[in-house]
Amino acid sequence: MSEREILIWELFGSASRQLAQAVADDVADTGHTLRSVQQFCAGKVGEVRTAVIYEKSRSLVKCDYVWRRTDRWINFPWSDKNPVVRRGNAVLDA
């Protein structure tokens, strides 16, 4: 990295510690993904808020912004694979 790139990164890094960050996902199912992002951001930004389209009751993270709450299976149009496949006697994630 050049001296200029390092300076820009250092300025961004110190400024971002004061900023609020929004993390968005399609669904908070187990909440593990959102929890990982929250832990990654801890100490790096001022505040982390979460937004999802759907939140399930079993989610570890209770999101700040939720469109709908459900415990039903959700088929999103951008999901191109079945969630579970059967191969022989084993059931595997797709």
CSV table of C-alpha atoms in Angstrom, one decimal:
chain,number,residue,atom,x,y,z
A,1,MET,CA,0.0,0.0,0.0
A,2,SER,CA,1.1,3.5,-0.7
A,3,GLU,CA,1.5,6.1,2.0
A,4,ARG,CA,-1.6,7.8,0.7
A,5,GLU,CA,-3.7,4.6,0.9
A,6,ILE,CA,-2.5,3.9,4.5
A,7,LEU,CA,-3.4,7.5,5.5
A,8,ILE,CA,-6.9,7.2,3.9
A,9,TRP,CA,-7.4,3.8,5.7
A,10,GLU,CA,-6.3,5.2,9.0
A,11,LEU,CA,-8.6,8.2,8.7
A,12,PHE,CA,-11.5,5.9,7.7
A,13,GLY,CA,-10.8,3.5,10.5
A,14,SER,CA,-10.9,6.2,13.2
A,15,ALA,CA,-14.0,7.9,11.7
A,16,SER,CA,-15.9,4.6,11.4
A,17,ARG,CA,-15.6,4.0,15.1
A,18,GLN,CA,-18.0,6.9,15.6
A,19,LEU,CA,-20.5,5.8,12.9
A,20,ALA,CA,-23.5,3.7,13.1
A,21,GLN,CA,-23.6,0.7,10.7
A,22,ALA,CA,-26.6,-1.0,9.3
A,23,VAL,CA,-26.4,-4.7,8.6
A,24,ALA,CA,-29.1,-6.1,6.3
A,25,ASP,CA,-30.0,-9.7,5.5
A,26,ASP,CA,-33.0,-11.5,4.0
A,27,VAL,CA,-33.8,-13.7,7.0
A,28,ALA,CA,-32.6,-14.1,10.6
A,29,ASP,CA,-33.2,-17.8,10.9
A,30,THR,CA,-30.7,-19.1,13.5
A,31,GLY,CA,-29.2,-15.6,13.8
A,32,HIS,CA,-25.6,-17.0,13.6
A,33,THR,CA,-24.7,-15.0,10.5
A,34,LEU,CA,-25.9,-11.7,12.1
A,35,ARG,CA,-24.3,-12.5,15.4
A,36,SER,CA,-20.9,-13.1,13.6
A,37,VAL,CA,-21.2,-9.7,11.8
A,38,GLN,CA,-22.1,-8.0,15.1
A,39,GLN,CA,-19.0,-9.6,16.8
A,40,PHE,CA,-16.8,-8.6,13.9
A,41,CYS,CA,-18.0,-5.0,14.0
A,42,ALA,CA,-17.6,-4.7,17.8
A,43,GLY,CA,-15.1,-2.0,18.7
A,44,LYS,CA,-14.7,-1.1,15.0
A,45,VAL,CA,-17.9,1.0,14.7
A,46,GLY,CA,-20.0,3.2,17.0
A,47,GLU,CA,-23.2,1.2,16.7
A,48,VAL,CA,-24.5,-1.8,14.7
A,49,ARG,CA,-28.2,-2.0,13.8
A,50,THR,CA,-29.7,-5.0,12.1
A,51,ALA,CA,-32.5,-5.2,9.5
A,52,VAL,CA,-34.1,-8.2,7.9
A,53,ILE,CA,-37.1,-9.1,5.8
A,54,TYR,CA,-38.0,-12.0,8.0
A,55,GLU,CA,-37.1,-12.9,11.6
A,56,LYS,CA,-37.7,-16.3,13.1
A,57,SER,CA,-38.5,-16.7,16.8
A,58,ARG,CA,-35.4,-18.9,17.3
A,59,SER,CA,-33.0,-16.3,16.0
A,60,LEU,CA,-30.2,-15.5,18.5
A,61,VAL,CA,-30.3,-11.9,17.3
A,62,LYS,CA,-33.4,-9.8,17.8
A,63,CYS,CA,-33.2,-7.4,14.9
A,64,ASP,CA,-33.8,-3.7,15.1
A,65,TYR,CA,-35.9,-3.5,11.9
A,66,VAL,CA,-38.1,-6.4,10.8
A,67,TRP,CA,-40.7,-6.6,8.0
A,68,ARG,CA,-42.4,-9.8,9.1
A,69,ARG,CA,-41.9,-12.4,11.8
A,70,THR,CA,-42.6,-16.1,11.0
A,71,ASP,CA,-41.5,-19.6,11.8
A,72,ARG,CA,-42.5,-21.0,8.4
A,73,TRP,CA,-40.0,-22.0,5.7
A,74,ILE,CA,-39.3,-19.2,3.3
A,75,ASN,CA,-38.6,-19.8,-0.4
A,76,PHE,CA,-36.9,-16.7,-1.8
A,77,PRO,CA,-36.9,-16.1,-5.6
A,78,TRP,CA,-33.1,-15.8,-5.5
A,79,SER,CA,-32.7,-19.2,-3.8
A,80,ASP,CA,-31.9,-21.5,-6.7
A,81,LYS,CA,-31.2,-24.7,-4.8
A,82,ASN,CA,-33.3,-26.8,-2.6
A,83,PRO,CA,-32.3,-26.5,1.1
A,84,VAL,CA,-31.7,-30.2,1.6
A,85,VAL,CA,-30.8,-33.0,-0.7
A,86,ARG,CA,-30.8,-36.8,-0.2
A,87,ARG,CA,-27.8,-38.8,-1.4
A,88,GLY,CA,-28.0,-42.4,-0.7
A,89,ASN,CA,-28.9,-42.7,3.0
A,90,ALA,CA,-27.5,-39.3,3.9
A,91,VAL,CA,-29.3,-36.0,4.0
A,92,LEU,CA,-27.0,-33.0,3.2
A,93,ASP,CA,-27.3,-29.3,2.9
A,94,ALA,CA,-27.4,-28.2,-0.7
